[in-house]
Amino acid sequence: TEHPALPFHESLFETEIEGTDVFEQSSPDIDANANAQDTSPVDLIDELDTLLNTAMRKTKLAQKKQFPPAPLWQAVFDTLKGRVSSEPMQLVGLPTKAQYESIAQVLGQGLGQLGQVDSQTLSALAELLTLDTVVDTSNVSSMTETLIQVLSDSVFNIGEIDIEGALAYQVRHPAKAFLRSQKVHVVQGEEALSHQEPLFLNSLTTYQIKDHLIKQLVADENKANGGDTTAESSTPILMYQKIMPAGVARQTTLPNQQQKLQQQCLEFKEQLIANGFGENIVPNEDGAEGTTGLQLLTPTAEHPVQIELANLLNSINNESKSQADIEEVETLLKLLPKAIKIKGSVPILAPVSLPTAVPIDAHDSHSHIQAGMPYAQQSPKQWLNILPNSASPRHLLKFWLSHLYWQVARRTTAEQVALNDGVSIWRFNKPSSQIGKYKDVIAFKLSPIVYEDAVIELIKWAIFSKLSGQVPITLLPEYALNYLDQCSKSEDGEGGSYWPKRADFSDWLRSGYHTDTVYDTCSQHAIWQYVLRDQDAFKALSGALTTLARPLYEPMFNALIDLDG
């Protein structure tokens, strides 16, 4: 008998079909030989051996067919057999310098500016996305038409944009968006959390408690304004949740955090009054303007918007009537969908008890957008917000996208921009030291932006999010804003243009000396290791920074200012 060396040897899983043929071929010869008189006894024994062997093999085959291996074992065998060791590992291809430049050209430079879209740029994009297109290079117009058709289905199909649910998460970490779309799940081997209750707060539990207390603050304010009084205080319930530390700390943590939040609110109020945002004017039911006390948290509600792109791009283009611009707009209209639906949260006026009001969502049942009146007419003049998270670049990016969407929803005009009508002021829990310009800043202000410019900016981000799902792009908000900060410093210091240096982006190259945790903004993290493999991490980062940081992040970098600044 044979004993295979491996538990998944071929002989255990694959039956030999030719065994039956051997048996059938050999049997007539044996009969013929048995009938012959001159057969020697040695030959006869050999024939009998052959006959026995064949019968044995046939029995074994019958047994194998009757009792095959379990389906799971069969599946494992097929998987092992499917792996061919000689095949080279397929690397994830990062964009080249020229391809990054073509993406930058599509995104354009400056606030509200879409880039140039010519056949050369389109073919570079098609090559980057490795789209199988049969292009007739001799006929330029038909080539452009084919490319437009292919790209409008893959990169420019931004018909629906969900600001807070999808867009903000896709653009803040392009590698995660890429892996998600490729259905690759990176599982981190996290330490098993001890089953004991924590004895002190960590940054995550502090955030969760702060978030809860801010929501409670909104509910209390709503009660004070004569809103829904049925909402019960959930503080006693929170006291016995898992996030609270055990022991004496359980009793002291919540009052301490409440005290800190009240202190923050007081500081924010003083800061606002000092900067001339002292009184928040809210129209009363009879239409007369009545001043109320300052409301530190503007209530929000979800509000969808639909934009017809043809009207928008033509109205932008009416100022310059050059032939090249008209052709440019026609190409863009072919690439982009006819209409774009966008949804996101918008601030609304302080709740007033109106019979026509429509409640929006469950946890904001006190938030109302009046029915039968466009949102632009009932938008507040400023959006104040207090957040439980730090002012890290990814949270600032979400602030920027939310502000852009608010400008789109309220259709901000040039007159409103001149009057400073449409200002967003968000106060974060603590400053972030990742970018020099915002090192000690907690409260940020964004000035109003004209409606058309805001739409174009959102379109850029939507195109970038579509790209990041199909191509791995090494552009993170932390490093893009840091790069722009370094650029502005070198320009102010008359040092000429800035080029990225390894020392300025050490967090990308390795995790800090003070921590063992490898964050997902470091090239050593499992996500980036999967994307980069053996490629030079710094080269990959600088390629994206030098081309894409300005088109995408410069409008945000210039607009974000310290409230006291």
PDB file of C-alpha atoms in Angstrom, residues 62-203:
ATOM      1  CA  ALA A  62     -15.067   1.764  -5.945  1.00  0.00           C
ATOM      2  CA  GLN A  63     -14.471   2.507  -2.242  1.00  0.00           C
ATOM      3  CA  LYS A  64     -13.086   5.970  -3.089  1.00  0.00           C
ATOM      4  CA  LYS A  65     -16.146   6.792  -5.160  1.00  0.00           C
ATOM      5  CA  GLN A  66     -18.446   5.514  -2.444  1.00  0.00           C
ATOM      6  CA  PHE A  67     -16.694   7.422   0.413  1.00  0.00           C
ATOM      7  CA  PRO A  68     -15.295  10.670  -1.032  1.00  0.00           C
ATOM      8  CA  PRO A  69     -13.480  13.178   1.263  1.00  0.00           C
ATOM      9  CA  ALA A  70     -15.642  15.734   3.102  1.00  0.00           C
ATOM     10  CA  PRO A  71     -16.608  18.804   0.973  1.00  0.00           C
ATOM     11  CA  LEU A  72     -14.591  21.082   3.262  1.00  0.00           C
ATOM     12  CA  TRP A  73     -11.432  18.972   2.740  1.00  0.00           C
ATOM     13  CA  GLN A  74     -12.097  18.947  -0.986  1.00  0.00           C
ATOM     14  CA  ALA A  75     -12.368  22.775  -0.930  1.00  0.00           C
ATOM     15  CA  VAL A  76      -9.062  23.074   0.972  1.00  0.00           C
ATOM     16  CA  PHE A  77      -7.389  20.736  -1.560  1.00  0.00           C
ATOM     17  CA  ASP A  78      -8.727  22.800  -4.502  1.00  0.00           C
ATOM     18  CA  THR A  79      -7.447  26.021  -2.888  1.00  0.00           C
ATOM     19  CA  LEU A  80      -3.987  24.563  -2.264  1.00  0.00           C
ATOM     20  CA  LYS A  81      -3.818  23.192  -5.788  1.00  0.00           C
ATOM     21  CA  GLY A  82      -4.965  26.537  -7.235  1.00  0.00           C
ATOM     22  CA  ARG A  83      -1.958  28.331  -5.750  1.00  0.00           C
ATOM     23  CA  VAL A  84       0.891  28.301  -8.216  1.00  0.00           C
ATOM     24  CA  SER A  85       4.078  29.245  -6.408  1.00  0.00           C
ATOM     25  CA  SER A  86       5.933  30.335  -9.557  1.00  0.00           C
ATOM     26  CA  GLU A  87       3.466  33.164 -10.313  1.00  0.00           C
ATOM     27  CA  PRO A  88       4.874  36.563  -9.230  1.00  0.00           C
ATOM     28  CA  MET A  89       2.957  38.504  -6.549  1.00  0.00           C
ATOM     29  CA  GLN A  90       0.844  41.190  -8.166  1.00  0.00           C
ATOM     30  CA  LEU A  91       1.730  44.574  -6.680  1.00  0.00           C
ATOM     31  CA  VAL A  92      -0.809  47.325  -6.170  1.00  0.00           C
ATOM     32  CA  GLY A  93       0.227  49.971  -8.706  1.00  0.00           C
ATOM     33  CA  LEU A  94       0.494  53.511  -7.357  1.00  0.00           C
ATOM     34  CA  PRO A  95      -0.037  56.383  -9.819  1.00  0.00           C
ATOM     35  CA  THR A  96       3.064  57.736 -11.572  1.00  0.00           C
ATOM     36  CA  LYS A  97       4.087  61.413 -11.441  1.00  0.00           C
ATOM     37  CA  ALA A  98       2.465  62.090 -14.842  1.00  0.00           C
ATOM     38  CA  GLN A  99      -0.771  60.387 -13.769  1.00  0.00           C
ATOM     39  CA  TYR A 100      -0.876  62.420 -10.547  1.00  0.00           C
ATOM     40  CA  GLU A 101      -0.414  65.557 -12.664  1.00  0.00           C
ATOM     41  CA  SER A 102      -3.332  64.564 -14.905  1.00  0.00           C
ATOM     42  CA  ILE A 103      -5.561  64.095 -11.799  1.00  0.00           C
ATOM     43  CA  ALA A 104      -4.414  67.527 -10.555  1.00  0.00           C
ATOM     44  CA  GLN A 105      -5.245  69.023 -13.960  1.00  0.00           C
ATOM     45  CA  VAL A 106      -8.825  67.680 -13.761  1.00  0.00           C
ATOM     46  CA  LEU A 107      -9.247  69.069 -10.218  1.00  0.00           C
ATOM     47  CA  GLY A 108      -7.950  72.524 -11.161  1.00  0.00           C
ATOM     48  CA  GLN A 109      -6.292  75.173  -9.000  1.00  0.00           C
ATOM     49  CA  GLY A 110      -8.025  77.580  -6.641  1.00  0.00           C
ATOM     50  CA  LEU A 111     -11.467  77.870  -5.051  1.00  0.00           C
ATOM     51  CA  GLY A 112     -14.347  77.198  -7.440  1.00  0.00           C
ATOM     52  CA  GLN A 113     -12.069  76.419 -10.403  1.00  0.00           C
ATOM     53  CA  LEU A 114     -12.484  73.132 -12.284  1.00  0.00           C
ATOM     54  CA  GLY A 115      -9.458  72.119 -14.326  1.00  0.00           C
ATOM     55  CA  GLN A 116      -8.765  71.598 -18.007  1.00  0.00           C
ATOM     56  CA  VAL A 117     -10.145  68.377 -19.471  1.00  0.00           C
ATOM     57  CA  ASP A 118      -8.440  67.554 -22.793  1.00  0.00           C
ATOM     58  CA  SER A 119      -8.017  64.221 -24.604  1.00  0.00           C
ATOM     59  CA  GLN A 120      -4.452  63.827 -23.296  1.00  0.00           C
ATOM     60  CA  THR A 121      -5.618  64.134 -19.653  1.00  0.00           C
ATOM     61  CA  LEU A 122      -8.530  61.768 -20.281  1.00  0.00           C
ATOM     62  CA  SER A 123      -6.299  59.107 -21.852  1.00  0.00           C
ATOM     63  CA  ALA A 124      -3.865  59.404 -18.892  1.00  0.00           C
ATOM     64  CA  LEU A 125      -6.803  58.808 -16.509  1.00  0.00           C
ATOM     65  CA  ALA A 126      -8.022  55.825 -18.556  1.00  0.00           C
ATOM     66  CA  GLU A 127      -4.490  54.375 -18.465  1.00  0.00           C
ATOM     67  CA  LEU A 128      -4.310  54.941 -14.686  1.00  0.00           C
ATOM     68  CA  LEU A 129      -7.563  53.062 -14.137  1.00  0.00           C
ATOM     69  CA  THR A 130      -6.423  50.329 -16.603  1.00  0.00           C
ATOM     70  CA  LEU A 131      -9.746  50.573 -18.417  1.00  0.00           C
ATOM     71  CA  ASP A 132      -9.939  48.248 -21.420  1.00  0.00           C
ATOM     72  CA  THR A 133     -10.830  50.712 -24.149  1.00  0.00           C
ATOM     73  CA  VAL A 134     -10.406  50.156 -27.848  1.00  0.00           C
ATOM     74  CA  VAL A 135      -9.463  53.650 -28.989  1.00  0.00           C
ATOM     75  CA  ASP A 136      -9.013  54.777 -32.587  1.00  0.00           C
ATOM     76  CA  THR A 137      -5.965  57.038 -32.190  1.00  0.00           C
ATOM     77  CA  SER A 138      -6.115  58.337 -35.769  1.00  0.00           C
ATOM     78  CA  ASN A 139      -9.494  60.053 -35.238  1.00  0.00           C
ATOM     79  CA  VAL A 140      -9.097  62.475 -32.294  1.00  0.00           C
ATOM     80  CA  SER A 141     -12.797  63.352 -31.872  1.00  0.00           C
ATOM     81  CA  SER A 142     -13.967  59.711 -31.797  1.00  0.00           C
ATOM     82  CA  MET A 143     -11.121  58.876 -29.390  1.00  0.00           C
ATOM     83  CA  THR A 144     -12.225  61.668 -27.026  1.00  0.00           C
ATOM     84  CA  GLU A 145     -15.866  60.508 -27.245  1.00  0.00           C
ATOM     85  CA  THR A 146     -14.874  56.921 -26.319  1.00  0.00           C
ATOM     86  CA  LEU A 147     -12.758  58.109 -23.382  1.00  0.00           C
ATOM     87  CA  ILE A 148     -15.546  60.410 -22.158  1.00  0.00           C
ATOM     88  CA  GLN A 149     -18.012  57.528 -22.283  1.00  0.00           C
ATOM     89  CA  VAL A 150     -15.721  55.190 -20.296  1.00  0.00           C
ATOM     90  CA  LEU A 151     -14.614  57.757 -17.698  1.00  0.00           C
ATOM     91  CA  SER A 152     -18.094  59.176 -17.097  1.00  0.00           C
ATOM     92  CA  ASP A 153     -19.134  55.657 -16.004  1.00  0.00           C
ATOM     93  CA  SER A 154     -16.168  55.103 -13.662  1.00  0.00           C
ATOM     94  CA  VAL A 155     -14.798  58.351 -12.183  1.00  0.00           C
ATOM     95  CA  PHE A 156     -17.322  61.068 -12.992  1.00  0.00           C
ATOM     96  CA  ASN A 157     -20.525  59.180 -12.052  1.00  0.00           C
ATOM     97  CA  ILE A 158     -21.112  61.354  -8.977  1.00  0.00           C
ATOM     98  CA  GLY A 159     -24.898  61.434  -9.280  1.00  0.00           C
ATOM     99  CA  GLU A 160     -25.453  61.033  -5.534  1.00  0.00           C
ATOM    100  CA  ILE A 161     -23.222  62.465  -2.807  1.00  0.00           C
ATOM    101  CA  ASP A 162     -23.772  61.730   0.886  1.00  0.00           C
ATOM    102  CA  ILE A 163     -21.599  64.270   2.724  1.00  0.00           C
ATOM    103  CA  GLU A 164     -21.523  62.858   6.255  1.00  0.00           C
ATOM    104  CA  GLY A 165     -22.413  59.225   5.582  1.00  0.00           C
ATOM    105  CA  ALA A 166     -19.861  58.463   2.846  1.00  0.00           C
ATOM    106  CA  LEU A 167     -17.837  61.341   1.344  1.00  0.00           C
ATOM    107  CA  ALA A 168     -16.135  62.518   4.562  1.00  0.00           C
ATOM    108  CA  TYR A 169     -14.939  58.958   5.332  1.00  0.00           C
ATOM    109  CA  GLN A 170     -13.796  58.157   1.775  1.00  0.00           C
ATOM    110  CA  VAL A 171     -11.592  61.219   1.293  1.00  0.00           C
ATOM    111  CA  ARG A 172      -9.996  61.318   4.744  1.00  0.00           C
ATOM    112  CA  HIS A 173      -8.292  57.936   4.236  1.00  0.00           C
ATOM    113  CA  PRO A 174      -8.021  56.998   0.521  1.00  0.00           C
ATOM    114  CA  ALA A 175      -6.275  53.649   1.218  1.00  0.00           C
ATOM    115  CA  LYS A 176      -9.192  52.449   3.369  1.00  0.00           C
ATOM    116  CA  ALA A 177     -11.638  53.514   0.639  1.00  0.00           C
ATOM    117  CA  PHE A 178      -9.544  51.615  -1.940  1.00  0.00           C
ATOM    118  CA  LEU A 179      -9.421  48.401   0.117  1.00  0.00           C
ATOM    119  CA  ARG A 180     -13.138  48.665   0.920  1.00  0.00           C
ATOM    120  CA  SER A 181     -14.019  48.890  -2.781  1.00  0.00           C
ATOM    121  CA  GLN A 182     -11.642  45.973  -3.567  1.00  0.00           C
ATOM    122  CA  LYS A 183     -13.367  43.944  -0.801  1.00  0.00           C
ATOM    123  CA  VAL A 184     -10.078  43.494   1.086  1.00  0.00           C
ATOM    124  CA  HIS A 185     -10.503  43.407   4.872  1.00  0.00           C
ATOM    125  CA  VAL A 186      -7.403  44.178   6.917  1.00  0.00           C
ATOM    126  CA  VAL A 187      -7.874  42.517  10.300  1.00  0.00           C
ATOM    127  CA  GLN A 188      -5.751  44.021  13.029  1.00  0.00           C
ATOM    128  CA  GLY A 189      -4.561  41.606  15.705  1.00  0.00           C
ATOM    129  CA  GLU A 190      -5.779  43.651  18.632  1.00  0.00           C
ATOM    130  CA  GLU A 191      -4.955  42.695  22.193  1.00  0.00           C
ATOM    131  CA  ALA A 192      -7.889  41.011  23.887  1.00  0.00           C
ATOM    132  CA  LEU A 193      -9.429  43.615  26.156  1.00  0.00           C
ATOM    133  CA  SER A 194      -9.494  42.577  29.784  1.00  0.00           C
ATOM    134  CA  HIS A 195     -12.935  41.614  30.987  1.00  0.00           C
ATOM    135  CA  GLN A 196     -12.564  43.860  34.021  1.00  0.00           C
ATOM    136  CA  GLU A 197     -14.143  47.289  34.059  1.00  0.00           C
ATOM    137  CA  PRO A 198     -11.701  50.154  33.338  1.00  0.00           C
ATOM    138  CA  LEU A 199     -10.355  52.084  36.340  1.00  0.00           C
ATOM    139  CA  PHE A 200      -9.821  55.363  34.452  1.00  0.00           C
ATOM    140  CA  LEU A 201     -11.036  57.099  31.268  1.00  0.00           C
ATOM    141  CA  ASN A 202      -9.116  56.723  28.028  1.00  0.00           C
ATOM    142  CA  SER A 203      -9.461  59.120  25.070  1.00  0.00           C
TER     143      SER A 203
END
